[in-house]
Amino acid sequence: MTDCNSHDGDDSAHSSALTIWIDADACPVAIKELVYRTAQRRELKVVVVANQSIPIPKSEWIRRMTVRDGADMADHAIVASLTTGDIVIADDVPLAARAIEKGGLVITSRGDLYDERNIHNRLATRDLLEQLRLSGVETSGPKPFSKKDSQAFANQLDRILTKALKQRGSAGE
C-alpha cells in the first residue's frame, strides 16, 4: 500500500532536484516541522515515509508515502527511491548505511552526519550494543530529545543543504 499525498501538479520539473527523505515513524515532530519549513523556504521536495498515515502540511513540496506495515518497509521504500545526493533524515543505522551506499547523505534527528567515513564505526557500535543486550547486559537508551538536539539538527541540515545545492548548481552549468 502506497499513499502518496502530493500536489496535483507535474513533478517532472522537480525530478532532478534534491529530495529530502524522512524516516518518519520515529522522527521527532520538531524535526519534521523544521524540515517542512525548510522545504517551503528553499522549495525542496520532501517525502515523509511511514507505515501509518502521518499528518503533513498542505504544500506542493511535501508529500507522504505510506508503506505496508512490517519490519523495515519504510527503509526499503526510501532506499529504493532515493537518488545520489538526496538527504535522508533517519536515526536507523542500518538504513543510514544502505542510503550512504546508494549515494545519499544521512542526518540523524540529533544533527549527526553519517557518511562513508563514519558509518562502518556506527554499525559496529550498534552491533556491539545489540550483542550486549542479547547477552543480558543492560545498556542505557538515548537521552531525551532536547532543544539543543533540535538546534544541532537545524545547523547540520543548513550546512548540508547549502553544500548539496551548491554542488548541484555547479553540476548543472
Coordinates of C-alpha atoms in Angstrom, one line a residue:
M1 CA 0.0 0.0 0.0
T2 CA 1.5 3.3 -1.0
D3 CA -0.4 6.5 -0.3
C4 CA 1.4 9.4 -2.0
N5 CA -0.2 12.6 -0.8
S6 CA 1.1 15.3 -3.2
H7 CA 0.0 18.4 -5.1
D8 CA -1.8 17.8 -8.4
G9 CA 0.9 19.4 -10.4
D10 CA 3.5 17.7 -12.6
D11 CA 6.5 16.5 -10.6
S12 CA 8.7 16.3 -13.6
A13 CA 10.1 19.8 -13.2
H14 CA 11.4 18.7 -9.8
S15 CA 12.6 15.2 -10.8
S16 CA 16.3 16.1 -10.9
A17 CA 16.1 18.2 -7.8
L18 CA 17.4 17.2 -4.4
T19 CA 14.9 15.3 -2.3
I20 CA 14.8 15.0 1.5
W21 CA 13.5 11.6 2.7
I22 CA 12.2 11.4 6.3
D23 CA 12.0 8.0 8.0
A24 CA 9.0 9.4 9.9
D25 CA 7.8 6.7 12.2
A26 CA 10.3 7.6 15.0
C27 CA 11.3 11.1 13.9
P28 CA 10.6 13.8 16.5
V29 CA 7.7 16.1 15.5
A30 CA 10.1 19.2 16.0
I31 CA 12.5 17.8 13.3
K32 CA 9.7 17.1 10.8
E33 CA 8.3 20.6 11.3
L34 CA 11.8 22.1 10.8
V35 CA 12.2 20.1 7.6
Y36 CA 8.8 21.2 6.4
R37 CA 9.6 24.9 7.0
T38 CA 13.0 24.5 5.2
A39 CA 11.3 22.8 2.3
Q40 CA 8.9 25.6 1.9
R41 CA 11.6 28.3 2.1
R42 CA 14.1 26.6 -0.2
E43 CA 11.5 25.0 -2.5
L44 CA 12.7 21.5 -1.9
K45 CA 10.9 18.2 -2.3
V46 CA 10.3 16.3 0.9
V47 CA 8.9 12.8 1.2
V48 CA 7.7 11.6 4.6
V49 CA 7.8 7.8 4.7
A50 CA 6.0 5.8 7.3
N51 CA 3.9 2.7 7.9
Q52 CA 1.0 4.8 9.1
S53 CA -0.6 8.0 7.8
I54 CA 1.5 10.8 9.2
P55 CA -0.1 14.3 9.0
I56 CA 1.8 16.7 6.7
P57 CA 1.2 20.3 5.8
K58 CA -0.6 21.1 2.5
S59 CA 2.3 22.0 0.2
E60 CA 3.4 21.4 -3.3
W61 CA 6.9 20.5 -1.9
I62 CA 5.8 17.9 0.8
R63 CA 4.2 14.5 0.2
R64 CA 3.6 11.4 2.2
M65 CA 4.4 7.8 1.3
T66 CA 2.6 5.3 3.4
V67 CA 4.1 1.8 3.2
R68 CA 2.8 -1.6 4.3
D69 CA 3.2 -2.4 8.0
G70 CA 6.2 -4.6 8.6
A71 CA 9.9 -4.7 9.6
D72 CA 11.9 -2.2 7.6
M73 CA 9.2 -1.5 4.9
A74 CA 9.8 2.3 5.2
D75 CA 13.6 1.7 5.0
H76 CA 13.2 -0.4 1.8
A77 CA 10.9 2.3 0.2
I78 CA 13.4 5.1 1.0
V79 CA 16.4 3.2 -0.3
A80 CA 14.6 2.1 -3.5
S81 CA 13.5 5.6 -4.3
L82 CA 16.5 7.9 -3.3
T83 CA 19.0 9.1 -5.8
T84 CA 22.6 10.2 -5.4
G85 CA 22.9 13.3 -3.4
D86 CA 19.5 13.0 -1.7
I87 CA 19.3 13.6 2.0
V88 CA 17.8 11.1 4.4
I89 CA 16.7 12.0 7.9
A90 CA 17.0 8.9 10.0
D91 CA 18.3 7.5 13.3
D92 CA 18.3 4.0 12.0
V93 CA 21.9 3.0 11.4
P94 CA 21.3 0.1 9.0
L95 CA 19.1 2.4 6.9
A96 CA 21.8 5.0 7.0
A97 CA 24.3 2.5 5.8
R98 CA 22.1 1.5 2.9
A99 CA 21.3 5.1 2.0
I100 CA 25.0 6.0 2.0
E101 CA 25.9 3.0 -0.1
K102 CA 23.4 4.3 -2.7
G103 CA 24.9 7.8 -2.6
G104 CA 22.7 9.5 -0.1
L105 CA 23.6 11.8 2.8
V106 CA 22.2 10.9 6.2
I107 CA 21.4 13.3 9.1
T108 CA 20.1 12.0 12.4
S109 CA 17.5 13.8 14.4
R110 CA 20.2 15.0 16.7
G111 CA 22.2 16.5 13.9
D112 CA 24.9 13.9 13.4
L113 CA 26.0 13.4 9.9
Y114 CA 26.5 9.8 8.7
D115 CA 28.8 9.3 5.7
E116 CA 31.1 6.8 4.2
R117 CA 33.9 7.8 6.7
N118 CA 31.9 7.0 9.8
I119 CA 29.1 4.7 9.0
H120 CA 31.1 1.5 9.5
N121 CA 32.1 2.5 13.0
R122 CA 28.4 3.4 13.7
L123 CA 27.3 0.0 12.5
A124 CA 30.0 -1.8 14.6
T125 CA 28.9 0.1 17.7
R126 CA 25.3 -0.7 17.1
D127 CA 26.0 -4.4 16.6
L128 CA 28.2 -4.5 19.8
L129 CA 25.4 -2.9 21.8
E130 CA 22.9 -5.3 20.4
Q131 CA 25.1 -8.3 21.3
L132 CA 25.5 -6.9 24.9
R133 CA 21.7 -6.5 25.2
L134 CA 21.1 -10.0 23.9
S135 CA 23.6 -11.4 26.5
G136 CA 21.6 -9.7 29.3
V137 CA 23.7 -6.6 29.8
E138 CA 21.6 -3.5 30.4
T139 CA 22.5 -0.7 28.2
S140 CA 21.1 2.8 28.6
G141 CA 18.9 4.2 25.8
P142 CA 19.3 7.5 24.2
K143 CA 18.9 10.6 26.3
P144 CA 15.6 12.6 25.9
F145 CA 15.4 14.7 22.8
S146 CA 16.1 18.4 23.6
K147 CA 16.1 21.9 22.1
K148 CA 19.9 21.6 21.8
D149 CA 19.4 18.5 19.7
S150 CA 16.9 20.3 17.5
Q151 CA 19.3 23.2 17.0
A152 CA 22.2 20.9 16.2
F153 CA 19.9 19.3 13.6
A154 CA 18.9 22.6 12.1
N155 CA 22.6 23.7 11.8
Q156 CA 23.6 20.4 10.2
L157 CA 20.7 20.5 7.8
D158 CA 21.6 24.0 6.7
R159 CA 25.2 23.2 6.2
I160 CA 24.4 20.0 4.2
L161 CA 21.7 21.7 2.1
T162 CA 24.0 24.7 1.3
K163 CA 26.8 22.3 0.2
A164 CA 24.5 20.0 -1.8
L165 CA 22.6 22.7 -3.6
K166 CA 25.9 24.4 -4.5
Q167 CA 27.2 21.1 -5.9
R168 CA 24.1 20.5 -7.9
G169 CA 24.1 24.1 -9.2
S170 CA 27.7 23.8 -10.5
A171 CA 27.0 20.4 -12.0
G172 CA 24.1 21.8 -13.9
E173 CA 26.1 24.6 -15.5

